[in-house]
Coordinates of C-alpha atoms in Angstrom, one line a residue:
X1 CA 6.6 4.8 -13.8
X2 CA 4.5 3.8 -10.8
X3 CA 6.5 1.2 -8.4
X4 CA 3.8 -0.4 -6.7
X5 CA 4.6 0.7 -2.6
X6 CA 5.3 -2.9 -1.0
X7 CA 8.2 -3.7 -3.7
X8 CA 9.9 0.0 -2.7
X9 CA 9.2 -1.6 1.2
X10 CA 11.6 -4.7 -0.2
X11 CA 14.2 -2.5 -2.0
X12 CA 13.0 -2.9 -5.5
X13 CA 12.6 1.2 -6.7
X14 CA 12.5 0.8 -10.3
X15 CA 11.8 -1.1 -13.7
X16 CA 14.4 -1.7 -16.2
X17 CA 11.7 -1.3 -19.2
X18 CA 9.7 1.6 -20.1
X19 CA 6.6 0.8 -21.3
X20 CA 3.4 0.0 -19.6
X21 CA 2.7 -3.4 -18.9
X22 CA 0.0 -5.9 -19.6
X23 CA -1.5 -6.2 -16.4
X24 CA -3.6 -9.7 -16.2
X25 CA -3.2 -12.0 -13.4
X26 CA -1.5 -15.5 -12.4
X27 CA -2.6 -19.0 -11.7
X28 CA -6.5 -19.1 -12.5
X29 CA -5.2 -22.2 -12.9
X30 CA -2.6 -24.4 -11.7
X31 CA -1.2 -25.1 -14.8
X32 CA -0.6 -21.8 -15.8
X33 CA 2.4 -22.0 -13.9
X34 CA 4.7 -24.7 -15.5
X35 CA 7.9 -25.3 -13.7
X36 CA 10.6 -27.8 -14.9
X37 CA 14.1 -28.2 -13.2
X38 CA 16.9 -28.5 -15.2
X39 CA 19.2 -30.9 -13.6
X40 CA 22.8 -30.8 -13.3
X41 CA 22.8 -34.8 -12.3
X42 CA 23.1 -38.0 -14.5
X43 CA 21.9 -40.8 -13.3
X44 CA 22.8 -44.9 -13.8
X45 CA 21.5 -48.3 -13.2
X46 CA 23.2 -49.0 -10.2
X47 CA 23.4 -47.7 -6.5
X48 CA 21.1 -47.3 -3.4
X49 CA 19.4 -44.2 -4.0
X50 CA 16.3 -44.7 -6.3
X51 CA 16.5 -41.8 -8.3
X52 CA 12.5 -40.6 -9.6
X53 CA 10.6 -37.6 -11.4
X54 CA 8.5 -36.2 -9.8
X55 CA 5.5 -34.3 -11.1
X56 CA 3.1 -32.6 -8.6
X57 CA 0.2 -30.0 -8.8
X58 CA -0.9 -27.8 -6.3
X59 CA 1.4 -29.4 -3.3
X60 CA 3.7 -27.8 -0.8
X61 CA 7.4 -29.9 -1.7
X62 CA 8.0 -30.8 2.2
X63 CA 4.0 -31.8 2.3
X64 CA 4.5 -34.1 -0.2
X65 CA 7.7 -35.5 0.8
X66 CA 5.8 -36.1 3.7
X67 CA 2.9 -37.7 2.4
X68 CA 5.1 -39.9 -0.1
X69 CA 7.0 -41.2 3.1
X70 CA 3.7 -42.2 4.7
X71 CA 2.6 -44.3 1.6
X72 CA 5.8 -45.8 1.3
X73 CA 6.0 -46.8 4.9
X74 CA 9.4 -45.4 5.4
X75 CA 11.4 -42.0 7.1
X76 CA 11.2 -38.6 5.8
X77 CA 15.1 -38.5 6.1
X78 CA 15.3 -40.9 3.1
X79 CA 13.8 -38.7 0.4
X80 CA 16.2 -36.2 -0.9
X81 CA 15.3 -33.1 -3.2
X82 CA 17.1 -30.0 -5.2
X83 CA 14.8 -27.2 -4.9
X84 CA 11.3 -26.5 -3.2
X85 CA 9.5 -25.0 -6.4
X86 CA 6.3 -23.2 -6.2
X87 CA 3.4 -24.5 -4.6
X88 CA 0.3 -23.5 -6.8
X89 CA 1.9 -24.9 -9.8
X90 CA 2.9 -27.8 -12.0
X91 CA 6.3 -28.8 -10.8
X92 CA 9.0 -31.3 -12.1
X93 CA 11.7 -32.3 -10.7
X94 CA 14.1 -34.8 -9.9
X95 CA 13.6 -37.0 -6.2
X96 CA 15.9 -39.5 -4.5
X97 CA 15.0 -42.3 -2.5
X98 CA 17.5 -44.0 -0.4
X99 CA 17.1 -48.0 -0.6
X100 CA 13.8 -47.1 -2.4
X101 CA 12.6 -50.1 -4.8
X102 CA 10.9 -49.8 -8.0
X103 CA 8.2 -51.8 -7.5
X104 CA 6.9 -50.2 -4.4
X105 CA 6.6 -47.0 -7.3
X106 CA 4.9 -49.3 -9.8
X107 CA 1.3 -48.9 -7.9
X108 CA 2.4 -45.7 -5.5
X109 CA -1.0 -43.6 -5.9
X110 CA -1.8 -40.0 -4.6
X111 CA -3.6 -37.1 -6.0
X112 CA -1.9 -34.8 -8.3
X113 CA 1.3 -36.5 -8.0
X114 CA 3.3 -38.7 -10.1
X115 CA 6.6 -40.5 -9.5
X116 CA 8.3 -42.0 -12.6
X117 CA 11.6 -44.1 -12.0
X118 CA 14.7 -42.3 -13.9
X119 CA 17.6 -44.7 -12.6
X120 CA 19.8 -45.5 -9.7
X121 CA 22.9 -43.5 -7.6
X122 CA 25.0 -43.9 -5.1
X123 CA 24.7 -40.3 -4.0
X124 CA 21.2 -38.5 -3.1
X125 CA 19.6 -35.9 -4.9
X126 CA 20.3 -32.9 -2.3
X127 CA 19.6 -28.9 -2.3
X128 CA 21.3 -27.5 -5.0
X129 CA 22.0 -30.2 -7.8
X130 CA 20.2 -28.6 -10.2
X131 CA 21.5 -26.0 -12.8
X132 CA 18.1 -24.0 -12.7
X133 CA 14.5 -24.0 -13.9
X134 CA 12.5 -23.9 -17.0
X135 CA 9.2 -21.4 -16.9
X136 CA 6.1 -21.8 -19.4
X137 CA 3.4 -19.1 -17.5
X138 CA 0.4 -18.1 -18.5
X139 CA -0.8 -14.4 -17.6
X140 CA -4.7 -14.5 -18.2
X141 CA -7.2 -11.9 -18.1
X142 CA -5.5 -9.2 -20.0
X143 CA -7.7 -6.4 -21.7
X144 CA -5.8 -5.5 -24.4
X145 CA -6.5 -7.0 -28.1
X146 CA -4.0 -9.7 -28.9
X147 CA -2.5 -7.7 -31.7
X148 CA -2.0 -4.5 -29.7
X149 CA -0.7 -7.4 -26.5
X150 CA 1.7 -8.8 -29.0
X151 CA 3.3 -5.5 -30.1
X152 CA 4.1 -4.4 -26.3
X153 CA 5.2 -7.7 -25.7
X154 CA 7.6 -7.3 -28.3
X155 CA 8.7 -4.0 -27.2
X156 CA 9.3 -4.9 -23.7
X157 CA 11.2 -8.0 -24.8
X158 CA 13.1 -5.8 -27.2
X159 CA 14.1 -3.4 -24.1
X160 CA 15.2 -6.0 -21.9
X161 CA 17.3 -7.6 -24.8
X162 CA 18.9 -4.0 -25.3
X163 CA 19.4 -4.1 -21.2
X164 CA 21.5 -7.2 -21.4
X165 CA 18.9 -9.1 -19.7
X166 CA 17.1 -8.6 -16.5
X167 CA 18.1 -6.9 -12.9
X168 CA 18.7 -10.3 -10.6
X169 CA 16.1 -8.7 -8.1
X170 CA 15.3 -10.8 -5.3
X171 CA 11.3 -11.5 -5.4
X172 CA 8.3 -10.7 -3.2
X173 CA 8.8 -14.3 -2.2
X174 CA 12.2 -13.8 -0.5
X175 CA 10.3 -11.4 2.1
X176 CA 6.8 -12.6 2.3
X177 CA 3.9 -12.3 -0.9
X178 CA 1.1 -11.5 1.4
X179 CA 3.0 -10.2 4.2
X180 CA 6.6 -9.0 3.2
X181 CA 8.0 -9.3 6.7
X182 CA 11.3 -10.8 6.7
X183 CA 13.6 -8.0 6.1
X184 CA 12.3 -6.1 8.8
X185 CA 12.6 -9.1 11.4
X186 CA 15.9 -9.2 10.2
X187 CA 16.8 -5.9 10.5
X188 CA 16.2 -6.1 14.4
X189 CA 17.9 -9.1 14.7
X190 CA 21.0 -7.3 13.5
X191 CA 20.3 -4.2 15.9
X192 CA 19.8 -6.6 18.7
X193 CA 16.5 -5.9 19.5
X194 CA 14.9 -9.1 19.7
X195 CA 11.8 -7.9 21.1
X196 CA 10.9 -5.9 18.4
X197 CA 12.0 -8.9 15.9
X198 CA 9.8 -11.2 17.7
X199 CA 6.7 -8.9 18.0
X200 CA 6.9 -7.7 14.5
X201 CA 7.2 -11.3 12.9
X202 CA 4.7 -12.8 15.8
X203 CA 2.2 -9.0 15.6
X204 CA 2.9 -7.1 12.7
X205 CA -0.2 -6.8 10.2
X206 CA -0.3 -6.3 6.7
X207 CA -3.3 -5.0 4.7
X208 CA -3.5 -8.4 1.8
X209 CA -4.4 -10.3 5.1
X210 CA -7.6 -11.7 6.1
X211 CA -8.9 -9.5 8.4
X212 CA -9.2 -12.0 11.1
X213 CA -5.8 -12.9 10.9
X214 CA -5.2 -9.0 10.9
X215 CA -7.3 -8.8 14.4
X216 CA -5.7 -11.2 16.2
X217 CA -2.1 -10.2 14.9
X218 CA -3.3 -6.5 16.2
X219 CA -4.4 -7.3 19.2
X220 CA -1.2 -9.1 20.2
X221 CA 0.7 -6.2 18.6
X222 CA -1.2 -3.9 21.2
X223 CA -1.5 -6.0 24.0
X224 CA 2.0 -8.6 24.1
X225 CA -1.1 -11.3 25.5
X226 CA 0.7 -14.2 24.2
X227 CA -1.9 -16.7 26.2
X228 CA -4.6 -15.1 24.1
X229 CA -2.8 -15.0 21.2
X230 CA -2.7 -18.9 21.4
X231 CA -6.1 -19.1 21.6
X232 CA -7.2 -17.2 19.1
X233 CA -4.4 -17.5 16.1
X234 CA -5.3 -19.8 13.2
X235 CA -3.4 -22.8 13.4
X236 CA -2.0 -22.6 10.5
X237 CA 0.1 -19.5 11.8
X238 CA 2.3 -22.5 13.4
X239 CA 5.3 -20.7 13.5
X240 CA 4.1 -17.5 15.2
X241 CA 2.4 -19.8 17.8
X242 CA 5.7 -21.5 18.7
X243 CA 7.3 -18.4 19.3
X244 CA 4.1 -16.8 21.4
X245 CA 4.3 -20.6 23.6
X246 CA 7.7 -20.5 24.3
X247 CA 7.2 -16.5 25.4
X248 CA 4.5 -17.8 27.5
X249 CA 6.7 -20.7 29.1
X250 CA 10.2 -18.3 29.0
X251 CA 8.7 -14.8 29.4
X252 CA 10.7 -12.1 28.4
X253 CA 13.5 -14.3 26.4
X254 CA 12.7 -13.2 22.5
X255 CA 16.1 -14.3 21.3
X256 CA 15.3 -17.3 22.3
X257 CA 11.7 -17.6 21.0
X258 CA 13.6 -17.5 17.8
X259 CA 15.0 -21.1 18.4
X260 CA 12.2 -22.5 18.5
X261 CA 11.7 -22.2 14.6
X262 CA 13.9 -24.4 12.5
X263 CA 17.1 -23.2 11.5
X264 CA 16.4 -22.7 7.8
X265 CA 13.4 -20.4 9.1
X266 CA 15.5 -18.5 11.9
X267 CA 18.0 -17.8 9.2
X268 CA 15.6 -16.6 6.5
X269 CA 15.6 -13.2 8.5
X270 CA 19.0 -12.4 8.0
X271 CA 19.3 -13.3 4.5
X272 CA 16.7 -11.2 3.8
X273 CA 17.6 -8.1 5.3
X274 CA 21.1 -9.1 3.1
X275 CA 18.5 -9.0 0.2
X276 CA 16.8 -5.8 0.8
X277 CA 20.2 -4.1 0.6
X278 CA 21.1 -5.9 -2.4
X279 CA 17.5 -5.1 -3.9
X280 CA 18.5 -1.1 -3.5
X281 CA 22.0 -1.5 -4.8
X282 CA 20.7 -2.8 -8.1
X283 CA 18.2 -0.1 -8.4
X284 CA 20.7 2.7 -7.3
X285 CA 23.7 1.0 -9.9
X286 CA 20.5 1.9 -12.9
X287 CA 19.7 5.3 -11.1
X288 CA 23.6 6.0 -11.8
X289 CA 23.8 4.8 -15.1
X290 CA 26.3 2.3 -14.5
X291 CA 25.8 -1.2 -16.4
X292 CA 24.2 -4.2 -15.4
X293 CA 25.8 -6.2 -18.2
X294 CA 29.1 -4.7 -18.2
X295 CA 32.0 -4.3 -15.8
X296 CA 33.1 -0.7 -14.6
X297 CA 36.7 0.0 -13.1
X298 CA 36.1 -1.2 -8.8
X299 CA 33.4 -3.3 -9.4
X300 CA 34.0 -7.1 -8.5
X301 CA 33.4 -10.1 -11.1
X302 CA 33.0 -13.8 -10.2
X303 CA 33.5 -16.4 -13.1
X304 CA 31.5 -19.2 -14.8
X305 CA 32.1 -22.4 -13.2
X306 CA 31.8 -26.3 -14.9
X307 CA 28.4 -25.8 -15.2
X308 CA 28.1 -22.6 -16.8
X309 CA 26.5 -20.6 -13.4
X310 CA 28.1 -17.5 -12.0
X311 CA 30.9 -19.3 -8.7
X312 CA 31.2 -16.2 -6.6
X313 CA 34.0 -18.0 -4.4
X314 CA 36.1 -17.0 -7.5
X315 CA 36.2 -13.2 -7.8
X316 CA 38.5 -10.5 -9.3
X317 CA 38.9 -6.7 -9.0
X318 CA 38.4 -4.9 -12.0
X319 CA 40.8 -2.3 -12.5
X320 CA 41.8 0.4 -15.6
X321 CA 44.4 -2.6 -16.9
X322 CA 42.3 -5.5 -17.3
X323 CA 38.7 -3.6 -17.6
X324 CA 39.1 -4.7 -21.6
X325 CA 40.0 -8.4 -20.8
X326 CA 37.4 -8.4 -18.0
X327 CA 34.4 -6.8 -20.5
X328 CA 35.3 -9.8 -22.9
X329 CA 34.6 -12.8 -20.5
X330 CA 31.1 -10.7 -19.3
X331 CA 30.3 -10.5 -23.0
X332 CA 30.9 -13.7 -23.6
X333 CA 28.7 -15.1 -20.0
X334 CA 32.1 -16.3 -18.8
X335 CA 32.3 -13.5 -16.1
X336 CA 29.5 -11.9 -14.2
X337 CA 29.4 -8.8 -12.9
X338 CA 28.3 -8.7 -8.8
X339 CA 26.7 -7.1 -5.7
X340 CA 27.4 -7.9 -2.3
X341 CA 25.1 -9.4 0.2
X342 CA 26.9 -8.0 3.0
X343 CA 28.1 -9.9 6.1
X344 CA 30.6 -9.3 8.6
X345 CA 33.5 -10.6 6.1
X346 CA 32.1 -9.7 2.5
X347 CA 34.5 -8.2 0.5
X348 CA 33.4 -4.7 -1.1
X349 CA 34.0 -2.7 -4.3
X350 CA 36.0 0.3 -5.1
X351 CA 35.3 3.0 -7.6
X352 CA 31.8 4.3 -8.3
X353 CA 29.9 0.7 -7.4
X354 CA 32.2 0.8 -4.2
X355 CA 30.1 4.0 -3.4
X356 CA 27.0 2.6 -3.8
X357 CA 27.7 -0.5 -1.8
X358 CA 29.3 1.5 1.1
X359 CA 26.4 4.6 0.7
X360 CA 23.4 1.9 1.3
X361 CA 25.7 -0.6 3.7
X362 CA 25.7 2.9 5.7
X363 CA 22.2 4.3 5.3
X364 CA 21.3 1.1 7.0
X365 CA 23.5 2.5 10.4
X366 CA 24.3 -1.6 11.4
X367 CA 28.2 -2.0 11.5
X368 CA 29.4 -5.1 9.6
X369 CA 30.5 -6.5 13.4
X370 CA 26.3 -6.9 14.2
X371 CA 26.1 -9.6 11.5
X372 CA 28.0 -11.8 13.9
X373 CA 24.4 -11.8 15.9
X374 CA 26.3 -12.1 19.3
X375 CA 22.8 -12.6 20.6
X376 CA 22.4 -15.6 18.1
X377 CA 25.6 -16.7 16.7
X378 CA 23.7 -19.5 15.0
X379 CA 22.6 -16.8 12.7
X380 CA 25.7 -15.1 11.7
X381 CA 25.8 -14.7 8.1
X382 CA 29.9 -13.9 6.4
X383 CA 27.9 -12.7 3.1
X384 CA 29.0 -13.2 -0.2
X385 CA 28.3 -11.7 -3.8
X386 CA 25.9 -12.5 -6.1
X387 CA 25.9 -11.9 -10.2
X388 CA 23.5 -8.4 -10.3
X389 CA 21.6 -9.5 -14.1
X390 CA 19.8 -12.6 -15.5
X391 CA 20.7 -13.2 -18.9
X392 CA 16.8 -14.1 -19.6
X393 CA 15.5 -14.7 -23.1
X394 CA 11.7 -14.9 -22.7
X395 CA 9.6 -15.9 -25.7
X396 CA 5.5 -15.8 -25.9
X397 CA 2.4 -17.1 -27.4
X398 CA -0.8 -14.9 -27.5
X399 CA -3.9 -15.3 -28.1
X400 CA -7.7 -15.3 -26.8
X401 CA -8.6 -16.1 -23.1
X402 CA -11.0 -19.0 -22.9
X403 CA -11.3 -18.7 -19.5
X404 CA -12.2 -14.6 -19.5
X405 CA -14.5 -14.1 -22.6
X406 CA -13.4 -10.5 -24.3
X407 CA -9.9 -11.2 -22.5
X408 CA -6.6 -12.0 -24.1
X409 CA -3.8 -13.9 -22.6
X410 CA 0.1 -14.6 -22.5
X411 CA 2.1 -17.9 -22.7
X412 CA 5.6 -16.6 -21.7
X413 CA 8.7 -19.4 -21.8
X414 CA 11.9 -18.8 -20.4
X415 CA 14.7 -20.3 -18.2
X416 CA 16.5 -19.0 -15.3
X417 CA 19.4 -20.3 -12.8
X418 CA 18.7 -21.5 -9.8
X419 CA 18.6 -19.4 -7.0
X420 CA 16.5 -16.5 -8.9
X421 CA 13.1 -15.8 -8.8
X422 CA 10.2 -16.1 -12.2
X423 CA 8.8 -12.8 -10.8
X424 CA 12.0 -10.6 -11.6
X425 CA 11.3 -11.7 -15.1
X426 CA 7.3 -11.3 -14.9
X427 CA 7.1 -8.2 -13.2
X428 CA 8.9 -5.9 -16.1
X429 CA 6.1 -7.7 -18.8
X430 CA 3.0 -7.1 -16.0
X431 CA 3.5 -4.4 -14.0
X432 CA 1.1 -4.8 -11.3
X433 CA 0.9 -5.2 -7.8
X434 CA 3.1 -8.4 -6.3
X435 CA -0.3 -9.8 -4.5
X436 CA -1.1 -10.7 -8.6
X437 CA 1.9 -12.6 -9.3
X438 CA 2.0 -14.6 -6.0

């Protein structure tokens, strides 16, 4: 089956299903993409952090923790938050307030968001308190009859059930939807050419760009005229024209154009270059024929933690004596079979998935040493591992399109831990080109 080129670009060679897809198309509307996080907190009456849901449509999270701050007349720094969420959707999720008071909420007003008070804490909601995210998406503009949408539907769903579940892919998102750059910045970050990092996150095109955008990007690409650059980038490429005014100010220091970014956003690179690689060893592990859902002698399992998600600071080799004991605890979600993203301490497998690691680690020609970054230590990544398959049970709704006369449409529900990505799931069911699911 066809992979469409720019997920083979992020390392994502295969599907796990066989049959075609449904095609349609995402968000004609905001609310056909429903995202609801499932918290891991509990809340009290008591405690200086006001502790809200909040409900948005349509809103970047840091914009609106922005534009909440404003109304409220107080610092950014006091609203805390799990998880960004999609943009063009309907998101809830829990906020924290610190010192926030309920009757500044009672008449709080702006468009498309709500903010409903859920109790008090004395600790903030922060990155990561959450246990993962409920889905309900719509996938509109399909052309196939619902009866003959509802019987691939079920065979797909049937295929991934027999699968185990779903290859923990990172998405398009990781790398860029419109313009899947990240990995390669990354990649030359780790080689230590930061010119070539800079230019190609600063220059690089990509065809799903305007064409202005892909003028102006060219032109700098061809020319390194950072002065023009400034003048004629759109602002809202505010990252890229930090970089090219600090290259103007400091010519010739790209490593340290990179500083200029916030951390989070200088670190992205790395991590995603880490992603691509794991991306490949998924796909290669299925090429094999070794499980997703199952543990194989040299592979490396981590274990369930309190909360029923995958803690890979608790790993075990899995060897001929305890394969048995180990395929019991996978079976039973209390184990999870792993990849590494590799770093410059990350522990690798043995056996046949020790091949694969060590086979792509090597195709990539960057010794473990360069993820140290001596250029930019603040980037230097350890690794880790990461559980390889989602354990995804999607259900659906079909019927007519009201929005597409002659169409049909999909109402798919599932849930997924945190830290993985909707389009992993949607992209078996669709098969179409990432640009349609961003």
């Amino acid at each position: 089956m066809n992979i469409p080129p720019v997920e083979k670009q992020i390392g994502i060679e295969i599907y796990c299903t066989s049959l075609p897809g449904i095609g349609g198309k995402l968000r004609q509307e905001i609310e056909d993409f429903i995202v609801k996080e499932i918290s891991n907190r509990e809340e009290g009456d008591s405690g200086k952090q006001l502790i809200l849901e909040l409900t948005k449509s349509n809103w970047d999270m840091h914009h609106v923790a922005r534009d909440i701050s404003r109304k409220l007349g107080i610092s950014q720094k006091r609203i805390g938050f799990a998880g960004t969420k999609d943009k063009r959707a309907k998101t809830t999720q829990k906020i924290s307030i610190y010192d926030g008071k309920e009757e500044e909420i009672e008449n709080f007003y702006l468009k498309d968001v709500e903010l409903k008070v859920i109790g008090r804490s004395e600790r903030s909601v922060e990155l990561g308190d959450l246990f993962g995210n409920e889905f309900v998406i719509t996938i509109r503009d399909i052309g196939h009859g619902t009866q003959e949408l509802r019987d691939i539907l079920d065979g797909i769903t049937a295929e991934l059930n027999a699968f185990g579940g779903v290859p923990n892919f990172f998405g398009i998102q990781r790398f860029g939807a419109i313009r899947p750059v990240t990995h390669l910045v990354g990649r030359e970050i780790l080689l230590g050419d930061f010119e070539k990092a800079a230019m190609i996150y600063i220059a690089r095109s990509f065809p799903d760009e305007p064409e202005d955008v892909r003028e102006v990007r060219d032109h700098v690409w061809n020319t390194r005229d950072f002065v023009q650059g400034l003048q004629t980038y759109p602002l809202r490429l505010r990252y890229e024209r930090a970089m090219m005014h600090y290259l103007v100010e400091n010519p010739g220091d790209y490593a340290g154009s990179f500083r200029v970014l916030a951390h989070n956003i200088s670190k992205m690179f790395v991590h995603a270059y880490q992603s691509y690689m794991f991306n490949r060893m998924i796909c290669r592990r299925i090429e094999e024929e070794l499980p997703l859902d199952a543990a194989v002698p040299g592979d490396i399992v981590c274990f369930k933690n309190k909360e029923g998600l995958p803690d890979v600071k608790k790993t075990q080799q899995v060897t001929e004596e305890n394969i048995e004991g180990m395929n019991n605890l996978v079976k039973r979600n209390r184990a999870f079979v792993t990849a590494p993203l590799i770093g410059y301490d990350t522990p690798l497998a043995s056996g046949a998935p020790g091949e694969i690691e060590r086979e792509i680690f090597e195709e990539t020609g960057i010794p473990a040493e360069n993820f140290r970054v001596p250029g930019l230590p603040e980037l230097a990544s350890a690794g880790l591992r990461r559980e390889i398959l989602l354990h995804s049970k999607p259900s659906f709704e079909v019927s007519e399109d009201e929005l597409n006369p002659g169409k049909s449409k999909a109402v798919l529900r599932f849930m997924l831990p945190k830290g993985s990505y909707a389009t992993t799931v949607l992209r078996e069911y669709m098969k179409v080109e990432p640009i349609k699911m961003s």
